[in-house]
XYZ file of C-alpha atoms in Angstrom:
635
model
C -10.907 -6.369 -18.150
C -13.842 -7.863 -16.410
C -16.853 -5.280 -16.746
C -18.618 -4.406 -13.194
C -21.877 -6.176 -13.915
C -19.746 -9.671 -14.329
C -18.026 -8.920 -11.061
C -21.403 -8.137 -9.560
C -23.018 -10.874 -10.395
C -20.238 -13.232 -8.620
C -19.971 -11.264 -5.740
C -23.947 -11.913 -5.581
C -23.087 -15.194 -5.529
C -20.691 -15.359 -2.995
C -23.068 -12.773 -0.214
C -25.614 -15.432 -0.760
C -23.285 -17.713 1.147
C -22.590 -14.805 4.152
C -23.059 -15.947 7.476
C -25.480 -12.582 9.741
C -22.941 -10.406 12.215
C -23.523 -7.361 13.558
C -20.235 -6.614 11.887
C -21.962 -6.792 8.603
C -25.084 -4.773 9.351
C -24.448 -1.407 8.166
C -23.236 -0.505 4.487
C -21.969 2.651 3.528
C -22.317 5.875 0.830
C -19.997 8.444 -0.341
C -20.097 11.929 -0.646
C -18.997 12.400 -4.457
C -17.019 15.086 -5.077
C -19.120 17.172 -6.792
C -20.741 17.274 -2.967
C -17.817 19.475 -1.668
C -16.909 23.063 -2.746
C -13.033 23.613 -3.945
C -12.228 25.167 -0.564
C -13.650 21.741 1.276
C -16.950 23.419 2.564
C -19.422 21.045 3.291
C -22.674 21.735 1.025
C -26.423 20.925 2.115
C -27.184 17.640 1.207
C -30.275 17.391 2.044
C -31.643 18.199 -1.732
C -28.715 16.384 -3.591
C -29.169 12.869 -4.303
C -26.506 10.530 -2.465
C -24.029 8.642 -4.298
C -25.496 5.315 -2.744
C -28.163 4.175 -0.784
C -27.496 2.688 3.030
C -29.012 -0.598 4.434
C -28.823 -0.661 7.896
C -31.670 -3.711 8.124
C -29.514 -6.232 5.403
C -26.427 -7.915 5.531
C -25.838 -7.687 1.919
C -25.890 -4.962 -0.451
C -29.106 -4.076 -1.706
C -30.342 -5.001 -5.151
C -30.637 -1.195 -5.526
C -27.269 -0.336 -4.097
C -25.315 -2.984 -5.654
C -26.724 -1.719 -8.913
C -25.986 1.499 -8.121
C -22.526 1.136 -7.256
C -22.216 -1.341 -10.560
C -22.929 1.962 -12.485
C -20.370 4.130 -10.476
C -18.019 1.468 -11.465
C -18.459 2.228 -15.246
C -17.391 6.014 -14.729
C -13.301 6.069 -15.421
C -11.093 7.347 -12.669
C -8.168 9.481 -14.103
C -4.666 8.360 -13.481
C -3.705 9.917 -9.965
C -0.176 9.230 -8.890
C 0.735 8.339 -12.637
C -1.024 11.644 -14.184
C 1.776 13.626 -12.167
C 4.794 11.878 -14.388
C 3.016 13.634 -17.070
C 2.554 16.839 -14.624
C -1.394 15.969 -14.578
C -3.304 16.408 -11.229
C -6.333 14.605 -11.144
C -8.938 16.394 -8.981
C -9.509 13.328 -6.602
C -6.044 14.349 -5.300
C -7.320 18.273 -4.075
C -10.449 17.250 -2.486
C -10.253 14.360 0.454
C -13.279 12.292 0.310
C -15.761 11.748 3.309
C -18.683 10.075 4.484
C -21.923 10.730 3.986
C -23.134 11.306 7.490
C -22.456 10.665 11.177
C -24.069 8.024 11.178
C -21.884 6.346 9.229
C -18.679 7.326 10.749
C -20.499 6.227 13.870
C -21.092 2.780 12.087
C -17.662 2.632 10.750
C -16.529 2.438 14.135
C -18.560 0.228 15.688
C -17.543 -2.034 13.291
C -14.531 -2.691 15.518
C -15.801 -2.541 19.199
C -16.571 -6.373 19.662
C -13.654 -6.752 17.608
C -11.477 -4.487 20.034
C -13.147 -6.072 23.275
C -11.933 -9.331 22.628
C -8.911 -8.742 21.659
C -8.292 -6.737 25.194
C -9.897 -9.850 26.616
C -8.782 -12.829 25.086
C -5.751 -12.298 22.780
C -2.000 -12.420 24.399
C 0.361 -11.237 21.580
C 3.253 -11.647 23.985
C 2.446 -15.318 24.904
C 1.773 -16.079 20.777
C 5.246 -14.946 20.163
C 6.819 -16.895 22.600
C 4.870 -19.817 21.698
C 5.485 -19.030 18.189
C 2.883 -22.066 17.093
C 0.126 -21.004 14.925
C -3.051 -19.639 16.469
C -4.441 -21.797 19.178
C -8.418 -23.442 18.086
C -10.004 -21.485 20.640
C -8.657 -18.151 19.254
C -9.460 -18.822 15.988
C -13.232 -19.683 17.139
C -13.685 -17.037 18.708
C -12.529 -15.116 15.384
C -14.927 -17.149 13.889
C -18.212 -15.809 15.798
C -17.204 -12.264 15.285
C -17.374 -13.378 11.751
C -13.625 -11.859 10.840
C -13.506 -14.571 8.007
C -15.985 -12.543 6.160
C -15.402 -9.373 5.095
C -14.033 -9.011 1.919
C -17.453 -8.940 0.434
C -19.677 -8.043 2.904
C -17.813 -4.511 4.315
C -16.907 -1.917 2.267
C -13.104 -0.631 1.676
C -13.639 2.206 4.260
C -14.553 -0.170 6.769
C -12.521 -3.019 5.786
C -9.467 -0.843 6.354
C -10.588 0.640 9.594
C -11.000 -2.930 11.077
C -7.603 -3.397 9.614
C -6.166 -1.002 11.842
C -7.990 -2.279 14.871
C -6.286 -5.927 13.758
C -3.073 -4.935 14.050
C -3.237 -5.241 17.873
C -1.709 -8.763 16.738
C 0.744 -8.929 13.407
C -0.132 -12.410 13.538
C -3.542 -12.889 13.755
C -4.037 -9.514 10.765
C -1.255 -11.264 8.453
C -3.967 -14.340 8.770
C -6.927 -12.666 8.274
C -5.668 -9.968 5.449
C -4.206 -13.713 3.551
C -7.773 -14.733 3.966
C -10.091 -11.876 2.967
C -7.774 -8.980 0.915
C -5.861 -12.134 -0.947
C -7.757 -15.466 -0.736
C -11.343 -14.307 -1.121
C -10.781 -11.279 -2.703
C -9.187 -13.424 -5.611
C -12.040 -15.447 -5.854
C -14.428 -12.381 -5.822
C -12.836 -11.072 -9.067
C -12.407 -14.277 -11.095
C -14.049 -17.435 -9.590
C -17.037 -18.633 -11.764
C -20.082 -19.186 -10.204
C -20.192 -23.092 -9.467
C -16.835 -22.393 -7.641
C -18.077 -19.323 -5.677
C -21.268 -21.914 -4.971
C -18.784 -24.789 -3.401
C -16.134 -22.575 -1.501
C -18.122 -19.627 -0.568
C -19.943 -20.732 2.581
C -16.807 -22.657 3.959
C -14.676 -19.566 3.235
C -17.069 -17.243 4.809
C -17.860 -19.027 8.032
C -13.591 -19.864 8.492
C -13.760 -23.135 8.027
C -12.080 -23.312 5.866
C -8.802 -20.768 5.330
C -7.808 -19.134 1.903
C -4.515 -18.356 0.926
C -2.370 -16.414 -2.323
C 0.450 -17.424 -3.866
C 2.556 -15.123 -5.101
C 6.125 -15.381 -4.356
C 8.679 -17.650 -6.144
C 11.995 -18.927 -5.089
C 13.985 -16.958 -7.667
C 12.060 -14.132 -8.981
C 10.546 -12.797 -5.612
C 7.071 -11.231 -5.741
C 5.886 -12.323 -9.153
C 3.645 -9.342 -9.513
C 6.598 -7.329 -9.622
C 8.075 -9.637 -12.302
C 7.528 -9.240 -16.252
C 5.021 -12.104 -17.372
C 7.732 -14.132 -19.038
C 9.861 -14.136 -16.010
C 7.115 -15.619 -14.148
C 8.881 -20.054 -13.567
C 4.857 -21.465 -11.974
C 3.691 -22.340 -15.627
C -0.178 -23.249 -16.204
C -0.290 -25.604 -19.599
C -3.477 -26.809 -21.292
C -3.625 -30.402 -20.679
C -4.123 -33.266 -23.901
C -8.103 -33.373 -22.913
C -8.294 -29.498 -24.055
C -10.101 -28.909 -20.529
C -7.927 -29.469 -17.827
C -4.992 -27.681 -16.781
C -1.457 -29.048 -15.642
C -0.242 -26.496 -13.027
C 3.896 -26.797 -12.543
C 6.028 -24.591 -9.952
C 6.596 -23.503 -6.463
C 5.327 -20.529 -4.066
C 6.969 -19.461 -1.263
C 6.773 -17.463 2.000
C 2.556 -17.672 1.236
C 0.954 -16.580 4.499
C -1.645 -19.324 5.183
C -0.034 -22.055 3.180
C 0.458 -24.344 5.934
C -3.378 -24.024 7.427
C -5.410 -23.127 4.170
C -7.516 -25.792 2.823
C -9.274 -23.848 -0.410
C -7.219 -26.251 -2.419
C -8.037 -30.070 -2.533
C -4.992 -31.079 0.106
C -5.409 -34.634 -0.764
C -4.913 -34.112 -4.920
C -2.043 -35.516 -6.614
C 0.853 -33.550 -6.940
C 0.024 -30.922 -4.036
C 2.282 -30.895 -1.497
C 2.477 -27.972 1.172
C 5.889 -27.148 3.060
C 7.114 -27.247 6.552
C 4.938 -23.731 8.682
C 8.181 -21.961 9.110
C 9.108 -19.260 11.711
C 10.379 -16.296 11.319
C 12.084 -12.935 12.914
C 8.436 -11.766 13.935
C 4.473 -12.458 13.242
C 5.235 -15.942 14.816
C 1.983 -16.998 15.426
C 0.926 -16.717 11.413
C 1.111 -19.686 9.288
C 3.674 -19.130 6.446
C 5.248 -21.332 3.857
C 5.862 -23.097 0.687
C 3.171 -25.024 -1.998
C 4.838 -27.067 -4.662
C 2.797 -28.054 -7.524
C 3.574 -31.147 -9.416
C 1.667 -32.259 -12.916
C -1.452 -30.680 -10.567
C -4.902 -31.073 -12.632
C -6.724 -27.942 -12.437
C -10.573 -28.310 -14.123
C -11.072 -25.010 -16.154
C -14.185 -24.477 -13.969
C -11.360 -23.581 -11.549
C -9.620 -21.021 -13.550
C -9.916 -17.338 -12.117
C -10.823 -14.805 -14.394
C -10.400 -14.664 -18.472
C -7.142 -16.420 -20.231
C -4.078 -13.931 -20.381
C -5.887 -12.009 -17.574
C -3.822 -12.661 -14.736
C -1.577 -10.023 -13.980
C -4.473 -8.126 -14.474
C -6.122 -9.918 -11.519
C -3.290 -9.854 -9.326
C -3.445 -5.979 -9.753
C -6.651 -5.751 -7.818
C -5.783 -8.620 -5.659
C -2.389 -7.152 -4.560
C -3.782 -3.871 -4.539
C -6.536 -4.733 -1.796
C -3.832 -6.433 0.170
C -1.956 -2.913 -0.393
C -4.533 -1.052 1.294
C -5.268 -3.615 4.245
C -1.708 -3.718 5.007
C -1.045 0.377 4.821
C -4.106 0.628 7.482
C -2.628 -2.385 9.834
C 0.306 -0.275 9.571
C -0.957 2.583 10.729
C -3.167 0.762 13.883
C 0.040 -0.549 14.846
C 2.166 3.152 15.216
C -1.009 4.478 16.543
C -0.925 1.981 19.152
C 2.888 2.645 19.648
C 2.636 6.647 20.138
C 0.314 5.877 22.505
C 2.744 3.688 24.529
C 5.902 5.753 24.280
C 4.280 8.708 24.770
C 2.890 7.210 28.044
C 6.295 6.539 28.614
C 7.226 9.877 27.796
C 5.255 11.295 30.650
C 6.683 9.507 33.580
C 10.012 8.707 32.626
C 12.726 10.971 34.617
C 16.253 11.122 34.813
C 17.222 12.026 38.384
C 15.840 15.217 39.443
C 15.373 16.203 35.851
C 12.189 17.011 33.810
C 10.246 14.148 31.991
C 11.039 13.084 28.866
C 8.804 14.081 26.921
C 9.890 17.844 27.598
C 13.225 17.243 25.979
C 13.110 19.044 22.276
C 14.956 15.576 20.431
C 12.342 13.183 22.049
C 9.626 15.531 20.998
C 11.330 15.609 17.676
C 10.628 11.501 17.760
C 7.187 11.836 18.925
C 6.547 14.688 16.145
C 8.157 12.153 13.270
C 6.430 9.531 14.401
C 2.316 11.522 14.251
C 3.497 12.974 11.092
C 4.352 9.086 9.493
C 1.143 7.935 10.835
C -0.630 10.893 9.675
C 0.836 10.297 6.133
C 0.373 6.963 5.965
C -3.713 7.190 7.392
C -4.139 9.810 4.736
C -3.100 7.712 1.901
C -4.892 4.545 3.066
C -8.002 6.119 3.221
C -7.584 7.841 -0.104
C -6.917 5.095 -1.717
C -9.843 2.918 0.392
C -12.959 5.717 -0.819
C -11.126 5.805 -4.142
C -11.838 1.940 -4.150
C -15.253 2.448 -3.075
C -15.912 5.112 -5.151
C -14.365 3.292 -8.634
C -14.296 -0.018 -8.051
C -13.059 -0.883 -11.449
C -10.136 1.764 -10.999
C -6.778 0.119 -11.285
C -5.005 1.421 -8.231
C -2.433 -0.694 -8.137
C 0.285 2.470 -8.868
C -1.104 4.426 -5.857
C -1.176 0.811 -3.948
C 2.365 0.394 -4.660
C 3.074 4.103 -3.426
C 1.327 3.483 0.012
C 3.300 0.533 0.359
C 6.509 1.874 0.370
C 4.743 4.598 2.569
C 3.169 2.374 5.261
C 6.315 -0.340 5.092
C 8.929 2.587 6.244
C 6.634 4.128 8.562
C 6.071 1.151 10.555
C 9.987 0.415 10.141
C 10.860 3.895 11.527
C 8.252 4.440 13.778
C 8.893 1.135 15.511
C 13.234 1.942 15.479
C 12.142 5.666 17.034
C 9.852 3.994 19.905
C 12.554 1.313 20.264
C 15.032 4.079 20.930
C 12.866 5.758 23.550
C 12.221 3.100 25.660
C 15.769 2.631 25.822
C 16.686 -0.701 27.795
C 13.195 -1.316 27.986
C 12.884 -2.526 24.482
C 15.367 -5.412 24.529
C 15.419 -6.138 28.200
C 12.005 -7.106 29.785
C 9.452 -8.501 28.191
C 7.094 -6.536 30.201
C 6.792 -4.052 27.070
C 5.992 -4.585 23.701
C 8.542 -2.410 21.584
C 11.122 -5.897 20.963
C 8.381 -7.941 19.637
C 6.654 -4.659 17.523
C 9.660 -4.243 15.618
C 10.426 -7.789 14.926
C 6.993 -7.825 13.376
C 7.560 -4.252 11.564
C 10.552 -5.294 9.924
C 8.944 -8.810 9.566
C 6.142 -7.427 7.458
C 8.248 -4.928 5.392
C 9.501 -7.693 3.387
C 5.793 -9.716 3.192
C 5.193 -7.832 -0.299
C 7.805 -7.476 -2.662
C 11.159 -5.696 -1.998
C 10.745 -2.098 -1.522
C 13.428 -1.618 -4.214
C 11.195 -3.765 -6.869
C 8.381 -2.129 -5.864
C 10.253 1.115 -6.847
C 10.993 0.137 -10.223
C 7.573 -1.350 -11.238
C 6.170 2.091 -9.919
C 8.865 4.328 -12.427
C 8.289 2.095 -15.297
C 4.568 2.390 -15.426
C 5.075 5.738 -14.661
C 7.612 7.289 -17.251
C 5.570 4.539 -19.732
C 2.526 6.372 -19.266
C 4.233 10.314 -19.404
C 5.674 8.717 -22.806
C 1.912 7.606 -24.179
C 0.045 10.449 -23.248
C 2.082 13.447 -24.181
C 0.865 14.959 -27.456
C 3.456 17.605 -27.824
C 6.102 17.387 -29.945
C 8.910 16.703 -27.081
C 7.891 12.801 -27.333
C 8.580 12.238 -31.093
C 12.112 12.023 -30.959
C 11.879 9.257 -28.224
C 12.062 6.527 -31.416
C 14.555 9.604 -32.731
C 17.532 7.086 -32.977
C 20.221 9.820 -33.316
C 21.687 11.331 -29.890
C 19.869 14.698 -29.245
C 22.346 17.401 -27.682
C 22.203 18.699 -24.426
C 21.106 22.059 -25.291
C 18.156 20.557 -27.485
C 16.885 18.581 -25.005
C 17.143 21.231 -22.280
C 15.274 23.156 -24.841
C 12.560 20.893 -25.291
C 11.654 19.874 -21.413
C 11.541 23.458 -20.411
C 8.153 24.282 -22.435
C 5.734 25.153 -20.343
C 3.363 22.917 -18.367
C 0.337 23.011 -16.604
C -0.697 25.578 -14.199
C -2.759 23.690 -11.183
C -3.918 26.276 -8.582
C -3.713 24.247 -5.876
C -4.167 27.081 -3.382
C -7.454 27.485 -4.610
C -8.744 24.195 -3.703
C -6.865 23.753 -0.693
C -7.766 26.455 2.601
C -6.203 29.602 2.349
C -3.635 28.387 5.257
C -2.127 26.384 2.971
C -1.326 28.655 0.540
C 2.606 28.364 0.812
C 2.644 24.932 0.599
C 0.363 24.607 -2.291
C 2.725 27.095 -4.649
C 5.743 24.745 -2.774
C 4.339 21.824 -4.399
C 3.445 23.185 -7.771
C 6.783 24.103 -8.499
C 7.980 20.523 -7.497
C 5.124 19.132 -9.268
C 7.180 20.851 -12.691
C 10.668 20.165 -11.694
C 9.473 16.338 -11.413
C 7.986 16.564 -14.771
C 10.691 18.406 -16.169
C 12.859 15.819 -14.371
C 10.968 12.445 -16.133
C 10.839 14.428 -20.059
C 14.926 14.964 -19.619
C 15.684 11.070 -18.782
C 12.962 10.365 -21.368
C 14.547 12.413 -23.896
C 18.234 11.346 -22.831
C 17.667 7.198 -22.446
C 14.791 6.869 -24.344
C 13.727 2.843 -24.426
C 16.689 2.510 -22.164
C 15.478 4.553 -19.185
C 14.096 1.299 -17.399
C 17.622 -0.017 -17.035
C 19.066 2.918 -15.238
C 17.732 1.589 -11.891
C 19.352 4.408 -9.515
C 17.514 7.007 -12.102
C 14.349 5.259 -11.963
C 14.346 4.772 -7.345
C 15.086 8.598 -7.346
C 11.519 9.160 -9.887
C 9.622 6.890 -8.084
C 10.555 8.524 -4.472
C 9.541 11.865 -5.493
C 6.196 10.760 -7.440
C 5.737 8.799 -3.547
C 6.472 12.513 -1.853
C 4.268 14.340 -3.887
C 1.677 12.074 -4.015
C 1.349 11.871 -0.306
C 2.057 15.707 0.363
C -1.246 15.792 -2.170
C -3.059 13.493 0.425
C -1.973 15.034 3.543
C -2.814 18.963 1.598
C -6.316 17.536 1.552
C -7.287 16.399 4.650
C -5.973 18.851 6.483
C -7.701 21.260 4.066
C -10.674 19.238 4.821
C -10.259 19.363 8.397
C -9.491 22.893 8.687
C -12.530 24.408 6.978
C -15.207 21.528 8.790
C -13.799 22.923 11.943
C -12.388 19.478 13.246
C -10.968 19.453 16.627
C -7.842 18.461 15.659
C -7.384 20.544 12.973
C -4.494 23.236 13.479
C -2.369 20.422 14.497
C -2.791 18.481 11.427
C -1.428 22.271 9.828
C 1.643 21.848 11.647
C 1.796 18.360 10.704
C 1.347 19.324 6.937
C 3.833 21.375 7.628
C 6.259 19.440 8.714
C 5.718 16.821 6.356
C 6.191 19.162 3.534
C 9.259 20.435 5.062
C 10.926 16.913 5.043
C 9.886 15.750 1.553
C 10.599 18.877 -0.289
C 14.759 18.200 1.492
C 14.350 14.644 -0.983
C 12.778 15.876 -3.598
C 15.525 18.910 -4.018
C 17.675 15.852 -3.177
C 16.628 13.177 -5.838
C 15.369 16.333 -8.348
C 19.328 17.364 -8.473
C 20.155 13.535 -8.948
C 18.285 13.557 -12.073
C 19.260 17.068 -13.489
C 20.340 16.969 -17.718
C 23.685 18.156 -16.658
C 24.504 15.383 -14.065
C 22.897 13.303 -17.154
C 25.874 14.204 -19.728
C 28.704 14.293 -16.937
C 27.787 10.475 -18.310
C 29.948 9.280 -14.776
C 26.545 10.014 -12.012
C 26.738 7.121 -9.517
C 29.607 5.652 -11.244
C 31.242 4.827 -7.210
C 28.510 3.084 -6.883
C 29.657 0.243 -9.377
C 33.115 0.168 -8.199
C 32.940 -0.185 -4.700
C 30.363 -2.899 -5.419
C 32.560 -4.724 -7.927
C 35.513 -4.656 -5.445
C 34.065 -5.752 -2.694
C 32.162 -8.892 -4.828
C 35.661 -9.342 -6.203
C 37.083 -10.201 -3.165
C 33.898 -11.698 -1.232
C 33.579 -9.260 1.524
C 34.602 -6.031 2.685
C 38.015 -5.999 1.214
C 39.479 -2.464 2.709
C 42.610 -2.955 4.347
C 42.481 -2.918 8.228
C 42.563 0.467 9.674
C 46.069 -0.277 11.759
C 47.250 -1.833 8.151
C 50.433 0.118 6.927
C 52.119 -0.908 3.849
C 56.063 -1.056 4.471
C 57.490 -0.694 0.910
């Protein structure tokens, strides 16, 4: 892996090229955790030395403050959401991280107030769609001067993701700009050798020029979720011993028809047709084919056989910009329906919003959001605060996170409008769930997603185990029941989370502990029962990698509000009833998927089994092959 100082030094590079904004005026320092007491109480300060230094005068980090936050890069972040396959709980997951002052929550939201002021004055998401041609010159100067090409190295995570949120007033014009900064730039930022930086940074930086990542292939889907062999875009050393012959095609790349970062006019370069689809309209999506293209090895990112590697960080940035834009976008929806909520009547009947099922909605809806924020901005300080952390697990867990909220949250709203949302085009909810659904299926499939999570997981609760339960999974003899039983049932570790959480949590902190063993208990058995083979049992490994999501973000959401609740915040007591009805909800699918992998459904060796059948028949006879319900069979 590329040490901090190297990716220091060509993020140096790149801030040298930085255009001024008043967007990029204000960097920003963490309170570490050693700041905050176990129960969340804020501690004076004012005698501990801060985790970084702010610059309110520079647009770039600080020679001080880079080099500080090169050395919190060299401290190792424990696993989080992969430590609790082993039924580990790393401490960053009791204690919710925070600025370091009002001040720079203050700045943290200014960030977005030009940014929010012309979008209310100049962008016309309903008009895009219909147009569905990509973003008109004179919106995409004015995203110029607010200098929205150029974050990715001059903001940090925190307020990177904020502004994300504040994006998502138009799926199009975010899906362009994440491309650009979280994908594009960001790639370059981890791998790009200086003389590159030095020729595309400026152009990049200023807009004009547009960055794109390609990621997706025709038959493998997301590559990232795709072993390394399975991967068809091949890179092969050319007969000079310094070039590179690049050979393959991406698809669905958001910016491929628009971004220029590549040499357009090189041989073998060819960029598809923009193509439009169910939502985002307005963003510029489609294919690059690469034929016999010469690549110098100036223009290689990062270290040979370090790729995946840099698509971790690349996709996991991406991750975290898309989780916030998720949750702008159901912020900006409860607002709507709720509004909605309010006036509608039925007759002489009460409003809406008084009716127990629609405040059911409206309750489902601020607890997704809630669950989703609380993850993004975990994961966004964690980034911060390690920025040589692979994340890329907890990434992957906010993604399937973010991708159903905005999925649900955008069916519930559609549901309360009622005709509203398919009839007039005078609301919004029509064109917000074409663009939910839309982005859902940007990253990889949620199910591979699922899978990559599992493997990594149950391949790290196999490595790191030093007990004797582990040897026998090279054992090549078939254990019994009863022995393995035996073996997953030792004792495990005894958290406390009540005692880092506030005392109001209490119940749901002992809740979670004892899910926190039954998963672990849960991973040993299929361990111990499939050994090597667990990968392959792909209903076995969606039902672990649910529950790690649902514990994961319980964790998140336990911490806030903890953190909420003993700082006093305004809002406070109803985040406790929104912890407590998220708690209520995942511990139904964790009893739910925790019963699915149980040793004794295991041996009944025919779990799922209907499954297989009913799939099998209905390929067999290409279709739904049930006979018709008035069918009767005369014999």
């Amino acid at each position: 892996m590329l040490s901090t100082t190297v990716r220091h030094l060509r993020q140096c590079v790149l801030k040298k090229c930085l255009l001024s904004s008043p967007l990029h005026q204000k960097q920003f320092c963490y309170k570490s955790l050693a700041a905050i007491s176990k129960n969340g109480q804020r501690r004076d300060m004012s005698t501990e030395p801060s985790t970084a230094t702010a610059s309110a005068e520079s647009t770039s980090l600080s020679d001080a403050k880079s080099a500080e936050l090169a050395s919190a890069g060299d401290q190792e972040l424990e696993p989080c959401i992969l430590g609790l396959f082993a039924g580990k709980v790393n401490k960053n997951l009791t204690i919710y991280p925070e600025l370091d002052s009002v001040e720079e929550i203050d700045a943290v939201h200014k960030t977005v107030e030009p940014v929010e002021t012309f979008f209310e004055e100049h962008v016309n998401s309903s008009e895009l769609d219909t147009q569905a041609e990509f973003l008109p010159p004179p919106l995409l100067a004015g995203l110029r001067q607010l200098n929205l090409f150029n974050t990715a190295s001059s903001l940090s995570a925190v307020a990177q993701a904020r502004l994300s949120e504040c994006l998502s007033a138009d799926a199009s014009i975010e899906l362009t700009l994440r491309a650009h900064n979280s994908l594009g730039v960001r790639a370059l930022l981890e791998g790009a050798k200086p003389e590159l930086l030095h020729r595309l940074g400026g152009a990049l930086a200023s807009g004009e020029r547009i960055a794109a990542f390609c990621l997706t292939e025709p038959c493998g889907g997301g590559a990232f979720a795709q072993p390394k062999s399975a991967i068809q875009c091949k890179a092969t050393l050319d007969t000079d011993g310094c070039n590179w012959r690049l050979n393959g095609t991406k698809i669905w790349v958001a910016n491929a028809p628009v971004a220029d970062a590549f040499v357009r006019d090189q041989p073998g370069v060819s960029v598809g047709p923009r193509e439009v689809g169910l939502g985002v309209r307005s963003a510029a999506v489609g294919a690059l084919h690469l034929n016999n293209v010469i690549v110098s090895d100036a223009s290689v990112l990062g270290e040979l056989g370090e790729g995946h590697r840099l698509v971790r960080r690349v996709v996991t940035a991406g991750r975290i910009a898309a989780g916030a834009a998720a949750v702008g976008s159901l912020k900006r929806q409860i607002g709507q329906v709720a509004e909605q909520c309010k006036v509608r009547r039925t007759g002489g009947l009460p409003p809406l919003a008084e009716y127990p099922m629609v405040q059911r909605r409206l309750a489902r809806m601020a607890g997704m959001t809630y669950a989703a924020e609380s993850v993004t901005y975990l994961l966004a300080f964690l980034s911060d605060q390690f920025p040589e952390a692979d994340l890329s697990p907890e990434a992957a867990a906010l993604q399937l996170l973010s991708s159903r909220a905005a999925v649900t949250g955008a069916t519930d709203v559609a549901a309360l409008a009622g005709g509203r949302s398919v009839a007039s085009r005078e609301f919004p909810y029509e064109r917000q769930l074409r663009d939910a659904l839309t982005l859902a299926g940007v990253d990889s499939s949620p199910d591979a997603v699922r899978l990559q999570l599992s493997g990594r997981g149950v391949k790290y609760a196999a490595s790191v185990s030093a007990d004797s339960a582990y040897r026998f999974l090279s054992a090549r003899s078939v254990l019994s029941k009863w022995r393995i039983m035996n073996e997953i049932n030792v004792a495990g570790e005894t958290h406390n989370l009540a005692v880092h959480w506030h005392h109001s949590l209490a119940g749901i902190a002992n809740t979670l502990e004892i899910h926190i063993g039954a998963f672990t208990r849960a991973v040993r058995g299929c361990l111990f029962y499939y050994r090597e083979d667990l990968p392959k049992q792909q209903l076995l490994m969606q039902r672990i990698a649910d529950c790690s999501v649902d514990i994961f973000t319980l964790m998140a959401c336990c911490a806030r509000a903890s953190r909420s609740k003993s700082i006093g915040l305004r809002s406070a007591d109803i985040e406790m009833d929104l912890v407590t009805m998220l708690s209520k909800e995942a511990s139904v699918r964790l009893e739910n998927n925790l019963a699915g992998l149980d040793i004794e459904r295991l041996y009944t060796r025919h779990a799922d089994s209907e499954f297989g059948r009913i799939s099998d028949f209905t390929c067999k006879f290409g279709g739904y092959a049930v006979d018709h319900a008035v069918s009767r069979n005369w014999n």
